[in-house]
């Protein structure tokens, strides 16, 4: 029987996940379909129960449901529990298991371009949900250190103190982060600053960046934020948010099928959707 997968969110019409996963099902000759489900706040429990009742094999969860979904699952992976967000659900013999592949996907995207993650000192800009998933996943992966800069210091302090994985960490104010930027081999931008239409904004000056650094921005519209342009202009290597999106999808696909898919093909598919 054809297997059913999908993604629940609001809004959902422009999600690139259906095209990406359906292409993989056909590539690996898997009899399955992946659909977008428009589920509004307040309807999540009914939607989850419905998918469980009809025997859906798995699904992704996106904004605004990543935290609320946790109350409706049978089991939650420890990393997802610590992060406090689930984006991937697998139906194992009628039991819904929740995972977070956003943070691990981000780490996998980094590992596809750098070999020595363990020796790197990272600076994360931001302390929201995305920063939390990335921070906890990098800490779990054994990175050397992660410093944090956020507009609201209290949120950054809370993030650092709630991480269950041991990692060296300190909180920076904007002035210190900009002055000491050369100390970081990895800089990760997780806020919405610089996202379309706010394309002339940047959360931090890249003037003092080390040209050997890798700068990753989780934004993919525009494909190069002002921060990435500045970093690239200084000779640093850059990565945009397509990597995180592709690799979170690849890890979800692997959970559902046991196959780690062709991420180059997934990236090409996403770029086609974004119009180049
Ligand atoms: P997400 O789940 O996408 O990470 P979020 O949890 O709302 O979104 O977090 C947004 C992040 O972007 C936070 O770090 C936020 O900073 P504050 O903690 O100070 O609110 C940051 N952010 C958003 N807009 C910002 C702005 N105009 N200036 C500085 N930081 C901003």
Tab-separated table of C-alpha atoms and ligand atoms in Angstrom:
chain	number	residue	atom	x	y	z
A	1	UNK	CA	0.000	0.000	0.000
A	2	UNK	CA	1.223	3.505	-0.788
A	3	UNK	CA	2.772	5.191	2.250
A	4	UNK	CA	1.623	8.641	3.335
A	5	UNK	CA	3.928	11.436	4.528
A	6	UNK	CA	3.408	15.183	4.804
A	7	UNK	CA	4.128	18.470	6.485
A	8	UNK	CA	1.791	20.344	8.828
A	9	UNK	CA	2.013	24.085	9.234
A	10	UNK	CA	0.404	27.481	8.809
A	11	UNK	CA	1.201	28.890	6.279
A	12	UNK	CA	2.133	25.818	4.226
A	13	UNK	CA	1.316	26.501	0.548
A	14	UNK	CA	4.875	27.560	-0.315
A	15	UNK	CA	6.654	24.721	1.505
A	16	UNK	CA	9.413	23.174	-0.606
A	17	UNK	CA	9.332	19.923	1.373
A	18	UNK	CA	6.694	18.105	-0.760
A	19	UNK	CA	8.674	18.588	-4.003
A	20	UNK	CA	11.922	17.614	-2.291
A	21	UNK	CA	10.589	14.402	-0.684
A	22	UNK	CA	8.407	13.284	-3.608
A	23	UNK	CA	11.438	13.562	-5.888
A	24	UNK	CA	13.395	11.337	-3.471
A	25	UNK	CA	10.585	8.762	-3.305
A	26	UNK	CA	10.676	8.459	-7.071
A	27	UNK	CA	14.515	8.406	-7.145
A	28	UNK	CA	14.668	5.511	-4.651
A	29	UNK	CA	11.603	3.770	-6.091
A	30	UNK	CA	9.579	4.048	-2.869
A	31	UNK	CA	5.794	3.824	-3.203
A	32	UNK	CA	4.930	6.891	-1.107
A	33	UNK	CA	3.502	10.385	-1.334
A	34	UNK	CA	4.325	13.535	0.678
A	35	UNK	CA	1.624	16.219	0.946
A	36	UNK	CA	1.302	19.699	2.454
A	37	UNK	CA	-1.324	19.876	5.247
A	38	UNK	CA	-2.642	23.301	6.192
A	39	UNK	CA	-3.197	22.932	9.937
A	40	UNK	CA	-4.119	26.020	11.913
A	41	UNK	CA	-3.398	26.701	15.567
A	42	UNK	CA	-6.050	24.953	17.645
A	43	UNK	CA	-6.470	22.125	15.102
A	44	UNK	CA	-3.143	20.393	15.737
A	45	UNK	CA	-4.327	17.670	18.116
A	46	UNK	CA	-7.173	16.661	15.777
A	47	UNK	CA	-4.793	16.637	12.803
A	48	UNK	CA	-2.238	14.441	14.606
A	49	UNK	CA	-4.930	12.009	15.767
A	50	UNK	CA	-6.289	11.868	12.230
A	51	UNK	CA	-2.900	11.105	10.668
A	52	UNK	CA	-2.300	8.433	13.315
A	53	UNK	CA	-5.721	6.880	12.732
A	54	UNK	CA	-5.221	6.600	8.991
A	55	UNK	CA	-1.753	5.117	9.449
A	56	UNK	CA	0.437	7.897	8.010
A	57	UNK	CA	4.065	6.711	8.076
A	58	UNK	CA	5.542	10.017	9.159
A	59	UNK	CA	5.345	13.761	8.860
A	60	UNK	CA	7.186	17.018	9.339
A	61	UNK	CA	5.938	19.807	11.534
A	62	UNK	CA	6.674	23.458	10.916
A	63	UNK	CA	5.698	26.927	12.165
A	64	UNK	CA	3.712	27.393	14.413
A	65	UNK	CA	3.456	23.813	15.707
A	66	UNK	CA	6.997	22.652	16.559
A	67	UNK	CA	6.576	22.931	20.338
A	68	UNK	CA	2.876	22.168	20.773
A	69	UNK	CA	3.198	18.919	18.790
A	70	UNK	CA	5.255	17.463	21.651
A	71	UNK	CA	2.106	17.026	23.803
A	72	UNK	CA	0.498	14.767	21.183
A	73	UNK	CA	3.311	12.256	20.609
A	74	UNK	CA	3.992	8.880	22.250
A	75	UNK	CA	7.752	9.346	22.633
A	76	UNK	CA	10.279	12.126	22.093
A	77	UNK	CA	13.954	11.770	21.270
A	78	UNK	CA	16.177	13.234	24.074
A	79	UNK	CA	17.778	15.928	21.865
A	80	UNK	CA	14.347	17.121	20.653
A	81	UNK	CA	13.140	17.083	24.274
A	82	UNK	CA	16.091	19.256	25.356
A	83	UNK	CA	15.622	21.668	22.426
A	84	UNK	CA	11.889	21.807	23.141
A	85	UNK	CA	10.873	21.412	19.488
A	86	UNK	CA	9.990	18.568	17.133
A	87	UNK	CA	10.074	18.923	13.334
A	88	UNK	CA	9.967	15.247	12.328
A	89	UNK	CA	7.590	12.492	13.428
A	90	UNK	CA	7.894	8.805	12.622
A	91	UNK	CA	5.050	6.336	13.032
A	92	UNK	CA	6.545	3.153	14.485
A	93	UNK	CA	3.842	0.476	14.654
A	94	UNK	CA	1.188	2.961	15.721
A	95	UNK	CA	3.488	4.910	18.072
A	96	UNK	CA	4.394	8.455	17.077
A	97	UNK	CA	8.049	9.268	17.825
A	98	UNK	CA	9.224	12.906	17.667
A	99	UNK	CA	12.655	14.053	16.547
A	100	UNK	CA	14.391	17.337	15.879
A	101	UNK	CA	16.387	17.212	12.640
A	102	UNK	CA	16.800	21.012	12.352
A	103	UNK	CA	19.799	21.232	14.701
A	104	UNK	CA	21.454	17.948	13.611
A	105	UNK	CA	20.707	18.911	9.975
A	106	UNK	CA	22.524	22.192	10.464
A	107	UNK	CA	25.526	20.322	11.918
A	108	UNK	CA	25.508	17.819	9.048
A	109	UNK	CA	25.443	20.728	6.561
A	110	UNK	CA	28.541	22.167	8.261
A	111	UNK	CA	30.281	18.797	8.284
A	112	UNK	CA	29.745	18.541	4.534
A	113	UNK	CA	32.146	21.467	4.069
A	114	UNK	CA	34.452	21.350	7.127
A	115	UNK	CA	36.281	18.336	8.490
A	116	UNK	CA	37.396	19.579	11.904
A	117	UNK	CA	34.254	20.714	13.708
A	118	UNK	CA	35.615	19.530	17.095
A	119	UNK	CA	38.476	22.030	16.996
A	120	UNK	CA	36.357	25.036	16.013
A	121	UNK	CA	35.319	27.998	18.142
A	122	UNK	CA	31.863	29.165	17.116
A	123	UNK	CA	29.935	32.379	17.612
A	124	UNK	CA	26.153	32.168	17.380
A	125	UNK	CA	24.170	35.354	16.727
A	126	UNK	CA	20.677	35.109	18.230
A	127	UNK	CA	19.043	33.106	21.013
A	128	UNK	CA	15.633	32.102	19.645
A	129	UNK	CA	14.308	28.659	18.682
A	130	UNK	CA	16.686	28.152	15.754
A	131	UNK	CA	19.713	29.208	17.828
A	132	UNK	CA	18.693	26.760	20.554
A	133	UNK	CA	18.449	23.805	18.132
A	134	UNK	CA	21.830	24.684	16.592
A	135	UNK	CA	23.581	25.393	19.909
A	136	UNK	CA	22.442	22.119	21.537
A	137	UNK	CA	23.287	20.085	18.416
A	138	UNK	CA	26.774	21.602	18.078
A	139	UNK	CA	27.375	20.986	21.789
A	140	UNK	CA	26.219	17.383	21.424
A	141	UNK	CA	28.507	16.983	18.388
A	142	UNK	CA	31.477	17.953	20.594
A	143	UNK	CA	32.463	21.349	19.184
A	144	UNK	CA	35.295	23.112	21.042
A	145	UNK	CA	33.337	26.182	22.175
A	146	UNK	CA	30.234	28.243	21.388
A	147	UNK	CA	29.934	31.892	22.366
A	148	UNK	CA	26.653	33.712	22.021
A	149	UNK	CA	25.624	37.229	21.083
A	150	UNK	CA	21.962	38.243	21.331
A	151	UNK	CA	20.142	41.569	21.554
A	152	UNK	CA	18.407	40.377	24.753
A	153	UNK	CA	21.189	39.051	26.984
A	154	UNK	CA	18.842	37.305	29.399
A	155	UNK	CA	17.596	34.987	26.638
A	156	UNK	CA	21.166	34.069	25.718
A	157	UNK	CA	21.989	33.347	29.380
A	158	UNK	CA	18.941	31.096	29.664
A	159	UNK	CA	19.920	29.232	26.487
A	160	UNK	CA	23.489	28.581	27.694
A	161	UNK	CA	22.404	27.453	31.161
A	162	UNK	CA	19.710	25.082	29.876
A	163	UNK	CA	21.992	23.117	27.511
A	164	UNK	CA	22.350	19.526	28.770
A	165	UNK	CA	25.572	18.947	26.767
A	166	UNK	CA	28.858	20.250	28.139
A	167	UNK	CA	30.542	22.949	26.070
A	168	UNK	CA	32.674	26.027	26.801
A	169	UNK	CA	30.554	29.105	26.350
A	170	UNK	CA	30.393	32.783	27.103
A	171	UNK	CA	28.005	35.601	26.500
A	172	UNK	CA	29.169	38.622	24.476
A	173	UNK	CA	27.806	42.106	24.037
A	174	UNK	CA	27.750	43.549	20.525
A	175	UNK	CA	30.879	45.648	20.972
A	176	UNK	CA	32.970	42.699	22.209
A	177	UNK	CA	31.606	40.342	19.534
A	178	UNK	CA	32.546	42.800	16.762
A	179	UNK	CA	35.976	43.564	18.260
A	180	UNK	CA	36.939	39.892	18.872
A	181	UNK	CA	35.375	38.425	15.715
A	182	UNK	CA	38.730	37.135	14.405
A	183	UNK	CA	38.815	34.576	17.251
A	184	UNK	CA	36.003	32.549	15.632
A	185	UNK	CA	36.400	29.993	12.861
A	186	UNK	CA	32.657	29.587	12.663
A	187	UNK	CA	30.000	32.319	12.789
A	188	UNK	CA	26.328	31.358	12.709
A	189	UNK	CA	23.562	33.905	12.119
A	190	UNK	CA	20.173	32.667	13.407
A	191	UNK	CA	18.020	35.803	13.643
A	192	UNK	CA	15.595	37.146	11.049
A	193	UNK	CA	17.734	40.269	10.538
A	194	UNK	CA	18.656	40.581	6.862
A	195	UNK	CA	15.721	38.499	5.624
A	196	UNK	CA	13.628	39.864	2.725
A	197	UNK	CA	12.401	42.643	2.713
A	198	UNK	CA	14.815	43.783	5.465
A	199	UNK	CA	17.820	43.151	3.197
A	200	UNK	CA	19.909	46.177	4.209
A	201	UNK	CA	20.118	45.165	7.873
A	202	UNK	CA	22.775	43.126	9.601
A	203	UNK	CA	22.976	42.066	13.266
A	204	UNK	CA	26.779	42.372	13.535
A	205	UNK	CA	29.604	43.978	11.559
A	206	UNK	CA	31.900	41.448	9.853
A	207	UNK	CA	34.744	44.017	9.567
A	208	UNK	CA	37.131	42.070	11.831
A	209	UNK	CA	36.391	38.579	10.529
A	210	UNK	CA	39.153	36.026	10.068
A	211	UNK	CA	39.385	35.192	6.345
A	212	UNK	CA	39.639	31.461	7.237
A	213	UNK	CA	36.237	31.516	8.951
A	214	UNK	CA	33.056	29.875	7.720
A	215	UNK	CA	29.973	32.081	8.063
A	216	UNK	CA	26.590	30.395	7.953
A	217	UNK	CA	23.330	32.334	7.832
A	218	UNK	CA	20.086	30.364	8.256
A	219	UNK	CA	18.284	32.847	5.962
A	220	UNK	CA	17.885	31.807	2.300
A	221	UNK	CA	15.870	34.769	1.004
A	222	UNK	CA	17.912	36.623	-0.168
A	223	UNK	CA	20.456	33.932	-1.045
A	224	UNK	CA	23.175	36.240	0.295
A	225	UNK	CA	22.267	38.433	3.243
A	226	UNK	CA	24.179	41.643	3.883
A	227	UNK	CA	26.119	39.739	6.574
A	228	UNK	CA	27.134	37.011	4.095
A	229	UNK	CA	28.133	39.601	1.480
A	230	UNK	CA	30.327	41.406	4.020
A	231	UNK	CA	31.917	38.128	5.145
A	232	UNK	CA	32.487	36.965	1.589
A	233	UNK	CA	34.038	40.338	0.732
A	234	UNK	CA	36.589	39.692	3.487
A	235	UNK	CA	37.484	36.324	1.961
A	236	UNK	CA	35.496	34.123	4.375
A	237	UNK	CA	33.657	31.016	3.208
A	238	UNK	CA	29.870	31.411	3.316
A	239	UNK	CA	26.808	29.174	3.503
A	240	UNK	CA	23.129	30.164	3.419
A	241	UNK	CA	20.009	28.602	4.948
A	242	UNK	CA	19.415	26.212	2.054
A	243	UNK	CA	21.980	23.879	3.632
A	244	UNK	CA	20.058	23.597	6.909
A	245	UNK	CA	16.796	23.093	5.036
A	246	UNK	CA	18.240	20.376	2.788
A	247	UNK	CA	20.009	18.497	5.566
A	248	UNK	CA	17.048	18.596	8.006
A	249	UNK	CA	15.031	17.042	5.172
A	250	UNK	CA	17.739	14.471	4.457
A	251	UNK	CA	17.814	13.366	8.102
A	252	UNK	CA	13.994	13.146	8.216
A	253	UNK	CA	14.029	11.037	5.032
A	254	UNK	CA	16.656	8.775	6.589
A	255	UNK	CA	14.527	8.301	9.748
A	256	UNK	CA	11.531	7.285	7.613
A	257	UNK	CA	13.242	5.111	4.990
A	258	UNK	CA	16.680	4.127	6.327
A	259	UNK	CA	18.261	5.801	3.276
A	260	UNK	CA	20.462	8.878	3.625
A	261	UNK	CA	19.525	10.629	0.363
A	262	UNK	CA	21.459	12.498	-2.308
A	263	UNK	CA	21.750	16.012	-0.825
A	264	UNK	CA	23.169	17.508	-4.056
A	265	UNK	CA	20.000	16.489	-5.845
A	266	UNK	CA	17.884	17.900	-2.993
A	267	UNK	CA	19.747	21.212	-3.122
A	268	UNK	CA	19.280	21.420	-6.918
A	269	UNK	CA	15.559	20.762	-6.437
A	270	UNK	CA	15.269	23.552	-3.839
A	271	UNK	CA	17.248	25.999	-6.003
A	272	UNK	CA	14.932	25.236	-8.919
A	273	UNK	CA	11.980	26.080	-6.690
A	274	UNK	CA	13.552	29.305	-5.547
A	275	UNK	CA	14.112	30.252	-9.173
A	276	UNK	CA	17.863	29.651	-9.443
B	1	LIG	P1	13.327	31.543	15.640
B	1	LIG	O1	12.477	30.485	16.251
B	1	LIG	O2	13.205	31.667	14.150
B	1	LIG	O3	14.756	31.450	16.077
B	1	LIG	P2	12.613	33.529	17.594
B	1	LIG	O4	12.557	32.461	18.603
B	1	LIG	O5	11.529	34.540	17.552
B	1	LIG	O6	12.715	32.930	16.130
B	1	LIG	O7	14.031	34.287	17.761
B	1	LIG	C1	14.359	35.384	17.027
B	1	LIG	C2	15.815	35.800	17.300
B	1	LIG	O8	16.109	36.912	16.442
B	1	LIG	C3	16.098	36.264	18.707
B	1	LIG	O9	17.454	36.018	19.006
B	1	LIG	C4	15.838	37.772	18.586
B	1	LIG	O10	16.502	38.561	19.538
B	1	LIG	P3	15.837	38.872	20.988
B	1	LIG	O11	16.031	37.650	21.823
B	1	LIG	O12	16.557	40.046	21.497
B	1	LIG	O13	14.353	39.150	20.723
B	1	LIG	C5	16.443	38.041	17.249
B	1	LIG	N1	15.894	39.242	16.615
B	1	LIG	C6	14.760	39.334	15.890
B	1	LIG	N2	14.574	40.595	15.447
B	1	LIG	C7	15.646	41.313	15.895
B	1	LIG	C8	16.068	42.690	15.750
B	1	LIG	N3	15.361	43.563	15.053
B	1	LIG	N4	17.242	43.039	16.341
B	1	LIG	C9	17.973	42.156	17.046
B	1	LIG	N5	17.626	40.869	17.223
B	1	LIG	C10	16.488	40.448	16.659
